[in-house]
Coordinates of C-alpha atoms in Angstrom, one line a residue:
M1 CA -19.0 -58.6 31.7
A2 CA -15.4 -59.6 30.8
T3 CA -15.7 -63.2 31.9
I4 CA -15.9 -66.6 30.2
E5 CA -17.9 -69.0 32.2
E6 CA -18.6 -72.7 31.5
I7 CA -22.3 -73.6 32.1
S8 CA -24.3 -76.7 31.7
T9 CA -25.4 -75.8 28.1
G10 CA -22.1 -74.4 26.9
L11 CA -20.4 -71.1 27.6
R12 CA -21.5 -67.7 28.9
I13 CA -19.3 -65.1 27.3
G14 CA -19.3 -61.6 28.6
A15 CA -19.7 -58.7 26.1
L16 CA -16.4 -57.2 27.2
V17 CA -14.3 -60.3 26.6
K18 CA -11.5 -59.5 24.1
N19 CA -11.6 -61.7 21.0
S20 CA -8.0 -62.7 21.6
T21 CA -8.8 -63.9 25.1
L22 CA -11.8 -65.9 23.9
A23 CA -9.8 -67.4 21.0
E24 CA -7.1 -68.6 23.3
H25 CA -9.3 -69.8 26.2
E26 CA -8.6 -73.5 27.0
V27 CA -12.3 -74.5 27.1
V28 CA -13.0 -72.7 23.7
K29 CA -10.0 -74.4 22.1
K30 CA -11.0 -77.8 23.4
H31 CA -14.7 -77.8 23.0
F32 CA -15.3 -75.1 20.4
P33 CA -12.3 -75.2 18.1
L34 CA -14.1 -73.7 15.2
L35 CA -14.9 -70.6 17.2
S36 CA -11.3 -70.2 18.1
L37 CA -10.2 -70.6 14.5
A38 CA -12.8 -68.1 13.3
L39 CA -11.7 -65.5 15.9
N40 CA -8.1 -65.9 14.9
A41 CA -8.8 -65.8 11.2
G42 CA -11.2 -62.8 11.4
A43 CA -8.7 -60.1 12.2
S44 CA -5.1 -59.2 12.9
A45 CA -3.6 -59.8 16.3
Q46 CA -3.7 -56.0 17.0
L47 CA -7.5 -55.9 16.3
R48 CA -8.2 -59.2 18.2
N49 CA -6.4 -57.7 21.3
M50 CA -8.7 -54.6 21.2
A51 CA -12.0 -56.0 19.8
T52 CA -14.6 -57.3 22.1
V53 CA -17.3 -59.9 21.6
G54 CA -20.1 -57.3 22.3
G55 CA -18.4 -54.8 20.0
N56 CA -18.3 -57.2 17.2
M57 CA -22.0 -58.1 17.6
M58 CA -23.0 -54.5 17.6
Q59 CA -20.9 -53.4 14.7
R60 CA -22.7 -52.7 11.5
T61 CA -21.0 -54.0 8.4
R62 CA -20.0 -51.1 6.3
C63 CA -18.6 -53.0 3.3
S64 CA -20.8 -52.6 0.4
Y65 CA -19.7 -56.0 -0.9
F66 CA -20.2 -57.9 2.3
Y67 CA -23.4 -59.6 1.2
E68 CA -22.1 -60.4 -2.3
T69 CA -20.3 -63.7 -2.0
S70 CA -19.1 -63.6 -5.6
M71 CA -16.7 -60.7 -4.8
P72 CA -13.1 -62.1 -4.6
C73 CA -12.4 -60.1 -1.4
N74 CA -15.3 -61.7 0.5
K75 CA -13.8 -64.7 2.3
R76 CA -16.9 -65.6 4.3
S77 CA -18.0 -68.5 2.1
P78 CA -15.3 -69.9 -0.2
L79 CA -17.5 -72.9 -1.2
E80 CA -20.3 -70.6 -2.4
A81 CA -18.1 -67.9 -3.9
G82 CA -15.7 -70.2 -5.7
P83 CA -11.9 -70.0 -5.9
D84 CA -10.2 -66.6 -5.5
K85 CA -8.6 -65.9 -8.9
N86 CA -6.7 -62.9 -7.5
Q87 CA -4.1 -64.9 -5.6
P88 CA -0.5 -64.0 -6.3
T89 CA 0.2 -67.6 -7.1
G90 CA -2.7 -67.9 -9.5
P91 CA -6.0 -69.6 -9.2
R92 CA -6.6 -72.2 -6.5
A93 CA -9.1 -75.0 -6.4
V94 CA -11.6 -75.3 -3.6
E95 CA -12.3 -78.9 -2.7
R96 CA -15.8 -79.7 -1.6

């Protein structure tokens, strides 16, 4: 359950694979770079070293603002939410 296996249609990722292990796996970095980037951007190193793929899938989002893309702290969809005006350096433009 803690294995990453290359199969003919992609990857079989066990539920107990740590997010950090998956993000740094050579096959993931080579063939699924967006997955690697998303895993690395999604949490701190300490959390990635403890969090598992299965745990992330089963976690219920507790943030009341999670589904509201207009909230500045919601970084899921910058193109839909627009620029974050609360940056220390001031507003930034989001290129499309």
